[in-house]
């Protein structure tokens, strides 16, 4: 071989291009160096050893070696580590096939990693939970490749699939922090018509100017406890198939209805079960429902001889908002309360 060409001699790329759909991490743009080797007649030459290495800059240390293909070319592609700056890339072509770097066998290329129009979009909260026919609000943050907020930008939002498919949430313009607030109200006029798989809105948000995008999920539910069957030491709480998706944890608390303001649970569940699973027995006033099925719970009297037939109790159903499987009235959200009276059977 008599000569080679390495391209591009100088190039600029944005560090990041958008947020990945799956995990929200930044997707880095890549840079490719192509080396072409020619023989004395100007024809591409295969089988020539080539090495390409980043010798200076934020990505120093990356590189690869190989042989030219049938077209006389060897290509090396690398991705940045996310840091802005200038990479110096050394190209070595072993023209005399002696394995030694000689004069005239190297070239240096320059690669600039810049901000450009790179944008990353991240929206929260996801997933989020609301009672049907109420407003839902979420916040999206648009940043550049260095994590700085990008102001004055418009976002595009659509819902598909979900019970509110076709509804267009309203979003403000991004502020100095790159944040915009978006909102919409659930349009389902009949919550009881929700199917088990139809309570979840998939909300897709896009920054049209850059292609940055993210997805958030909204879960809608109706009131929870539909009824309690009266009975000695037995409480039956029915969770409608439309109210809560599997995986949302629910806490049950029994209280003496008189006084209704009592903060100390007057009873506890011991072994609350559903059709397909049994929750762990509890010694306090809480037990967990992990799917929207019918739960039958043995109720244990708290007093010793003080409870008589005819006493009235409240069953409070809470969403375990912090997911710690323990009842905390400061955090957990009361979804419904039903009242029953103990009768002799």
GROMACS .gro file of C-alpha atoms in nm:
model
  345
    1UNK     CA    1   0.000   0.000   0.000
    2UNK     CA    2   0.112   0.351  -0.071
    3UNK     CA    3  -0.143   0.577   0.098
    4UNK     CA    4  -0.455   0.591   0.315
    5UNK     CA    5  -0.737   0.830   0.398
    6UNK     CA    6  -0.906   0.868   0.739
    7UNK     CA    7  -1.239   1.046   0.764
    8UNK     CA    8  -1.381   1.268   0.894
    9UNK     CA    9  -1.088   1.489   0.978
   10UNK     CA   10  -1.306   1.708   1.199
   11UNK     CA   11  -1.661   1.649   1.323
   12UNK     CA   12  -1.907   1.780   1.583
   13UNK     CA   13  -2.175   1.570   1.752
   14UNK     CA   14  -2.423   1.639   2.033
   15UNK     CA   15  -2.347   1.422   2.335
   16UNK     CA   16  -2.707   1.309   2.381
   17UNK     CA   17  -3.005   1.289   2.153
   18UNK     CA   18  -3.313   1.191   2.360
   19UNK     CA   19  -3.440   0.988   2.654
   20UNK     CA   20  -3.472   0.617   2.593
   21UNK     CA   21  -3.831   0.485   2.590
   22UNK     CA   22  -3.762   0.196   2.829
   23UNK     CA   23  -3.562   0.334   3.118
   24UNK     CA   24  -3.533   0.711   3.065
   25UNK     CA   25  -3.155   0.706   3.041
   26UNK     CA   26  -2.980   0.937   2.798
   27UNK     CA   27  -2.906   0.788   2.458
   28UNK     CA   28  -2.560   0.894   2.341
   29UNK     CA   29  -2.485   0.972   1.979
   30UNK     CA   30  -2.189   0.787   1.827
   31UNK     CA   31  -1.889   0.877   1.613
   32UNK     CA   32  -1.746   0.661   1.334
   33UNK     CA   33  -1.397   0.685   1.183
   34UNK     CA   34  -1.352   0.523   0.841
   35UNK     CA   35  -1.004   0.444   0.708
   36UNK     CA   36  -0.952   0.352   0.341
   37UNK     CA   37  -0.619   0.209   0.216
   38UNK     CA   38  -0.507   0.225  -0.149
   39UNK     CA   39  -0.235   0.051  -0.347
   40UNK     CA   40   0.006   0.219  -0.587
   41UNK     CA   41  -0.255   0.214  -0.862
   42UNK     CA   42  -0.519   0.387  -0.649
   43UNK     CA   43  -0.725   0.073  -0.595
   44UNK     CA   44  -0.865  -0.022  -0.250
   45UNK     CA   45  -0.645  -0.277  -0.075
   46UNK     CA   46  -0.779  -0.549   0.159
   47UNK     CA   47  -0.602  -0.714   0.452
   48UNK     CA   48  -0.401  -0.416   0.576
   49UNK     CA   49  -0.372  -0.375   0.955
   50UNK     CA   50  -0.525  -0.055   1.097
   51UNK     CA   51  -0.558   0.080   1.452
   52UNK     CA   52  -0.780   0.370   1.565
   53UNK     CA   53  -0.740   0.507   1.919
   54UNK     CA   54  -0.865   0.808   2.115
   55UNK     CA   55  -0.539   0.935   2.264
   56UNK     CA   56  -0.658   1.259   2.429
   57UNK     CA   57  -0.989   1.402   2.543
   58UNK     CA   58  -1.286   1.296   2.756
   59UNK     CA   59  -1.299   0.953   2.589
   60UNK     CA   60  -0.924   0.878   2.588
   61UNK     CA   61  -0.847   0.508   2.600
   62UNK     CA   62  -1.113   0.373   2.367
   63UNK     CA   63  -1.003   0.222   2.039
   64UNK     CA   64  -0.982  -0.087   1.819
   65UNK     CA   65  -0.764  -0.257   1.559
   66UNK     CA   66  -0.849  -0.468   1.258
   67UNK     CA   67  -0.786  -0.529   0.889
   68UNK     CA   68  -0.930  -0.355   0.587
   69UNK     CA   69  -1.214  -0.532   0.408
   70UNK     CA   70  -1.262  -0.607   0.039
   71UNK     CA   71  -1.329  -0.237  -0.018
   72UNK     CA   72  -1.004  -0.142   0.151
   73UNK     CA   73  -1.189   0.001   0.451
   74UNK     CA   74  -1.175  -0.035   0.828
   75UNK     CA   75  -1.440   0.141   1.040
   76UNK     CA   76  -1.434   0.214   1.412
   77UNK     CA   77  -1.739   0.343   1.602
   78UNK     CA   78  -1.744   0.463   1.961
   79UNK     CA   79  -1.989   0.627   2.201
   80UNK     CA   80  -1.896   0.914   2.437
   81UNK     CA   81  -1.912   0.893   2.814
   82UNK     CA   82  -2.141   1.197   2.827
   83UNK     CA   83  -1.870   1.457   2.891
   84UNK     CA   84  -1.834   1.759   2.666
   85UNK     CA   85  -1.492   1.823   2.513
   86UNK     CA   86  -1.247   1.745   2.232
   87UNK     CA   87  -1.116   1.399   2.145
   88UNK     CA   88  -0.789   1.355   1.954
   89UNK     CA   89  -0.806   1.032   1.752
   90UNK     CA   90  -0.489   0.868   1.620
   91UNK     CA   91  -0.509   0.650   1.311
   92UNK     CA   92  -0.221   0.411   1.233
   93UNK     CA   93  -0.200   0.212   0.910
   94UNK     CA   94   0.082  -0.046   0.892
   95UNK     CA   95   0.178   0.038   0.533
   96UNK     CA   96   0.495  -0.175   0.530
   97UNK     CA   97   0.346  -0.462   0.733
   98UNK     CA   98   0.626  -0.464   0.992
   99UNK     CA   99   0.410  -0.413   1.305
  100UNK     CA  100   0.597  -0.092   1.392
  101UNK     CA  101   0.463   0.262   1.385
  102UNK     CA  102   0.675   0.439   1.123
  103UNK     CA  103   0.675   0.791   0.984
  104UNK     CA  104   0.395   0.857   0.739
  105UNK     CA  105   0.177   0.579   0.884
  106UNK     CA  106  -0.032   0.791   1.126
  107UNK     CA  107  -0.290   1.064   1.111
  108UNK     CA  108  -0.475   1.260   1.381
  109UNK     CA  109  -0.846   1.337   1.367
  110UNK     CA  110  -1.042   1.578   1.589
  111UNK     CA  111  -1.384   1.507   1.739
  112UNK     CA  112  -1.583   1.775   1.925
  113UNK     CA  113  -1.859   1.665   2.163
  114UNK     CA  114  -2.101   1.958   2.197
  115UNK     CA  115  -2.451   2.028   2.327
  116UNK     CA  116  -2.607   2.096   1.989
  117UNK     CA  117  -2.983   2.039   1.997
  118UNK     CA  118  -2.959   1.735   2.223
  119UNK     CA  119  -3.252   1.715   2.463
  120UNK     CA  120  -3.357   1.471   2.736
  121UNK     CA  121  -3.721   1.457   2.854
  122UNK     CA  122  -3.827   1.303   3.186
  123UNK     CA  123  -4.185   1.305   3.322
  124UNK     CA  124  -4.318   1.214   3.668
  125UNK     CA  125  -4.489   1.071   3.862
  126UNK     CA  126  -4.525   0.731   3.700
  127UNK     CA  127  -4.720   0.531   3.771
  128UNK     CA  128  -4.973   0.750   3.952
  129UNK     CA  129  -5.318   0.669   4.093
  130UNK     CA  130  -5.639   0.874   4.098
  131UNK     CA  131  -6.008   0.823   4.165
  132UNK     CA  132  -6.207   0.829   3.839
  133UNK     CA  133  -6.345   1.159   3.707
  134UNK     CA  134  -6.081   1.368   3.886
  135UNK     CA  135  -5.793   1.577   3.743
  136UNK     CA  136  -5.450   1.424   3.691
  137UNK     CA  137  -5.137   1.641   3.685
  138UNK     CA  138  -4.782   1.544   3.594
  139UNK     CA  139  -4.460   1.738   3.537
  140UNK     CA  140  -4.212   1.701   3.251
  141UNK     CA  141  -3.855   1.832   3.262
  142UNK     CA  142  -3.658   1.906   2.943
  143UNK     CA  143  -3.278   1.928   2.975
  144UNK     CA  144  -2.977   1.957   2.746
  145UNK     CA  145  -2.684   1.718   2.732
  146UNK     CA  146  -2.530   1.873   3.044
  147UNK     CA  147  -2.849   1.851   3.251
  148UNK     CA  148  -2.943   2.219   3.222
  149UNK     CA  149  -3.312   2.309   3.192
  150UNK     CA  150  -3.429   2.422   2.847
  151UNK     CA  151  -3.685   2.704   2.871
  152UNK     CA  152  -3.956   2.823   2.632
  153UNK     CA  153  -4.028   2.486   2.472
  154UNK     CA  154  -4.361   2.330   2.370
  155UNK     CA  155  -4.443   1.966   2.439
  156UNK     CA  156  -4.681   1.737   2.251
  157UNK     CA  157  -4.894   1.492   2.454
  158UNK     CA  158  -5.130   1.211   2.357
  159UNK     CA  159  -5.298   0.923   2.542
  160UNK     CA  160  -5.303   0.579   2.381
  161UNK     CA  161  -5.407   0.325   2.489
  162UNK     CA  162  -5.634   0.380   2.788
  163UNK     CA  163  -5.987   0.475   2.891
  164UNK     CA  164  -5.905   0.838   2.803
  165UNK     CA  165  -5.755   0.760   2.463
  166UNK     CA  166  -5.811   1.063   2.240
  167UNK     CA  167  -5.810   1.313   2.527
  168UNK     CA  168  -5.535   1.573   2.483
  169UNK     CA  169  -5.378   1.693   2.810
  170UNK     CA  170  -5.289   2.060   2.831
  171UNK     CA  171  -4.924   2.150   2.894
  172UNK     CA  172  -4.759   2.479   2.971
  173UNK     CA  173  -4.438   2.609   2.815
  174UNK     CA  174  -4.119   2.491   2.987
  175UNK     CA  175  -3.992   2.739   3.247
  176UNK     CA  176  -3.635   2.837   3.338
  177UNK     CA  177  -3.584   2.496   3.498
  178UNK     CA  178  -3.707   2.322   3.184
  179UNK     CA  179  -4.028   2.214   3.359
  180UNK     CA  180  -4.381   2.213   3.220
  181UNK     CA  181  -4.696   2.104   3.403
  182UNK     CA  182  -4.951   1.895   3.213
  183UNK     CA  183  -5.303   1.799   3.323
  184UNK     CA  184  -5.629   1.640   3.213
  185UNK     CA  185  -5.948   1.513   3.377
  186UNK     CA  186  -6.070   1.155   3.350
  187UNK     CA  187  -6.369   1.156   3.110
  188UNK     CA  188  -6.524   0.821   3.209
  189UNK     CA  189  -6.877   0.908   3.326
  190UNK     CA  190  -6.948   0.553   3.450
  191UNK     CA  191  -6.659   0.413   3.655
  192UNK     CA  192  -6.839   0.080   3.697
  193UNK     CA  193  -6.796   0.020   3.324
  194UNK     CA  194  -6.419   0.008   3.352
  195UNK     CA  195  -6.278  -0.329   3.256
  196UNK     CA  196  -5.990  -0.476   3.456
  197UNK     CA  197  -5.741  -0.402   3.176
  198UNK     CA  198  -5.889  -0.064   3.081
  199UNK     CA  199  -5.812   0.147   3.388
  200UNK     CA  200  -5.457   0.239   3.278
  201UNK     CA  201  -5.378   0.543   3.059
  202UNK     CA  202  -5.048   0.539   2.870
  203UNK     CA  203  -4.943   0.903   2.825
  204UNK     CA  204  -4.679   0.972   2.560
  205UNK     CA  205  -4.496   1.307   2.577
  206UNK     CA  206  -4.272   1.437   2.297
  207UNK     CA  207  -4.054   1.743   2.242
  208UNK     CA  208  -4.119   1.791   1.867
  209UNK     CA  209  -3.816   2.012   1.807
  210UNK     CA  210  -3.565   1.744   1.912
  211UNK     CA  211  -3.754   1.416   1.919
  212UNK     CA  212  -3.697   1.375   2.293
  213UNK     CA  213  -3.974   1.165   2.445
  214UNK     CA  214  -4.096   0.991   2.759
  215UNK     CA  215  -4.397   0.789   2.873
  216UNK     CA  216  -4.593   0.798   3.199
  217UNK     CA  217  -4.876   0.579   3.326
  218UNK     CA  218  -5.197   0.680   3.500
  219UNK     CA  219  -5.413   0.426   3.688
  220UNK     CA  220  -5.777   0.512   3.764
  221UNK     CA  221  -5.989   0.343   4.031
  222UNK     CA  222  -6.334   0.374   4.182
  223UNK     CA  223  -6.437   0.350   4.549
  224UNK     CA  224  -6.314   0.022   4.697
  225UNK     CA  225  -6.524  -0.169   4.946
  226UNK     CA  226  -6.860  -0.267   4.796
  227UNK     CA  227  -7.006  -0.430   5.102
  228UNK     CA  228  -6.960  -0.627   5.420
  229UNK     CA  229  -7.152  -0.944   5.498
  230UNK     CA  230  -7.258  -0.947   5.861
  231UNK     CA  231  -7.149  -1.250   6.056
  232UNK     CA  232  -6.988  -1.379   6.369
  233UNK     CA  233  -6.607  -1.343   6.349
  234UNK     CA  234  -6.628  -1.312   5.972
  235UNK     CA  235  -6.591  -1.004   5.756
  236UNK     CA  236  -6.624  -1.026   5.379
  237UNK     CA  237  -6.489  -0.730   5.183
  238UNK     CA  238  -6.551  -0.728   4.809
  239UNK     CA  239  -6.312  -0.545   4.581
  240UNK     CA  240  -6.474  -0.477   4.245
  241UNK     CA  241  -6.274  -0.604   3.943
  242UNK     CA  242  -6.265  -0.245   3.818
  243UNK     CA  243  -6.129  -0.068   4.121
  244UNK     CA  244  -5.763  -0.151   4.168
  245UNK     CA  245  -5.503  -0.320   3.948
  246UNK     CA  246  -5.300  -0.608   4.082
  247UNK     CA  247  -4.998  -0.494   4.277
  248UNK     CA  248  -5.157  -0.195   4.450
  249UNK     CA  249  -5.151  -0.281   4.819
  250UNK     CA  250  -5.459  -0.220   5.032
  251UNK     CA  251  -5.483  -0.208   5.412
  252UNK     CA  252  -5.796  -0.292   5.611
  253UNK     CA  253  -5.863  -0.148   5.957
  254UNK     CA  254  -6.156  -0.234   6.184
  255UNK     CA  255  -6.264   0.029   6.436
  256UNK     CA  256  -6.539   0.051   6.693
  257UNK     CA  257  -6.801   0.278   6.539
  258UNK     CA  258  -6.866   0.435   6.880
  259UNK     CA  259  -6.663   0.643   6.925
  260UNK     CA  260  -6.604   0.672   6.550
  261UNK     CA  261  -6.306   0.901   6.611
  262UNK     CA  262  -6.107   0.634   6.790
  263UNK     CA  263  -5.750   0.616   6.659
  264UNK     CA  264  -5.680   0.276   6.814
  265UNK     CA  265  -5.800  -0.018   6.604
  266UNK     CA  266  -6.039  -0.232   6.803
  267UNK     CA  267  -5.977  -0.556   6.619
  268UNK     CA  268  -5.733  -0.740   6.400
  269UNK     CA  269  -5.737  -0.970   6.102
  270UNK     CA  270  -5.588  -1.316   6.132
  271UNK     CA  271  -5.547  -1.471   5.790
  272UNK     CA  272  -5.719  -1.277   5.513
  273UNK     CA  273  -5.759  -1.482   5.197
  274UNK     CA  274  -5.881  -1.451   4.840
  275UNK     CA  275  -5.976  -1.702   4.576
  276UNK     CA  276  -5.620  -1.760   4.459
  277UNK     CA  277  -5.390  -1.656   4.741
  278UNK     CA  278  -5.363  -1.618   5.116
  279UNK     CA  279  -5.214  -1.307   5.270
  280UNK     CA  280  -4.983  -1.347   5.568
  281UNK     CA  281  -5.162  -1.360   5.902
  282UNK     CA  282  -5.147  -1.034   6.091
  283UNK     CA  283  -5.147  -0.960   6.461
  284UNK     CA  284  -5.237  -0.596   6.415
  285UNK     CA  285  -5.539  -0.434   6.254
  286UNK     CA  286  -5.405  -0.451   5.901
  287UNK     CA  287  -5.402  -0.704   5.625
  288UNK     CA  288  -5.304  -0.666   5.265
  289UNK     CA  289  -5.503  -0.719   4.947
  290UNK     CA  290  -5.282  -0.756   4.642
  291UNK     CA  291  -5.542  -0.819   4.371
  292UNK     CA  292  -5.897  -0.692   4.305
  293UNK     CA  293  -6.079  -1.003   4.430
  294UNK     CA  294  -6.307  -1.098   4.716
  295UNK     CA  295  -6.132  -1.120   5.051
  296UNK     CA  296  -6.276  -1.314   5.343
  297UNK     CA  297  -6.114  -1.229   5.675
  298UNK     CA  298  -6.152  -1.391   6.014
  299UNK     CA  299  -6.209  -1.112   6.262
  300UNK     CA  300  -6.063  -1.147   6.611
  301UNK     CA  301  -6.233  -0.967   6.899
  302UNK     CA  302  -5.998  -0.731   7.080
  303UNK     CA  303  -6.181  -0.719   7.413
  304UNK     CA  304  -6.240  -0.986   7.676
  305UNK     CA  305  -6.610  -1.023   7.726
  306UNK     CA  306  -6.688  -0.662   7.644
  307UNK     CA  307  -6.806  -0.732   7.290
  308UNK     CA  308  -7.166  -0.833   7.246
  309UNK     CA  309  -7.381  -0.914   6.945
  310UNK     CA  310  -7.531  -0.600   6.805
  311UNK     CA  311  -7.211  -0.396   6.829
  312UNK     CA  312  -7.139  -0.188   6.520
  313UNK     CA  313  -6.797  -0.153   6.360
  314UNK     CA  314  -6.641   0.038   6.072
  315UNK     CA  315  -6.415  -0.128   5.818
  316UNK     CA  316  -6.181   0.132   5.671
  317UNK     CA  317  -6.005   0.052   5.345
  318UNK     CA  318  -5.679   0.238   5.279
  319UNK     CA  319  -5.442   0.259   4.984
  320UNK     CA  320  -5.097   0.174   5.123
  321UNK     CA  321  -4.947   0.485   4.962
  322UNK     CA  322  -4.590   0.435   5.086
  323UNK     CA  323  -4.594   0.060   5.024
  324UNK     CA  324  -4.456  -0.028   5.367
  325UNK     CA  325  -4.741  -0.273   5.448
  326UNK     CA  326  -4.808  -0.088   5.774
  327UNK     CA  327  -5.098   0.143   5.848
  328UNK     CA  328  -4.996   0.506   5.890
  329UNK     CA  329  -5.288   0.756   5.893
  330UNK     CA  330  -5.048   1.039   5.805
  331UNK     CA  331  -4.955   0.877   5.473
  332UNK     CA  332  -5.205   0.611   5.369
  333UNK     CA  333  -5.510   0.726   5.175
  334UNK     CA  334  -5.862   0.638   5.295
  335UNK     CA  335  -6.053   0.497   4.998
  336UNK     CA  336  -6.378   0.384   5.154
  337UNK     CA  337  -6.551   0.302   5.483
  338UNK     CA  338  -6.827   0.046   5.534
  339UNK     CA  339  -7.018  -0.033   5.852
  340UNK     CA  340  -7.140  -0.370   5.977
  341UNK     CA  341  -7.309  -0.507   6.287
  342UNK     CA  342  -7.206  -0.830   6.459
  343UNK     CA  343  -7.499  -1.071   6.470
  344UNK     CA  344  -7.540  -1.416   6.616
  345UNK     CA  345  -7.541  -1.699   6.358
   0.00000   0.00000   0.00000
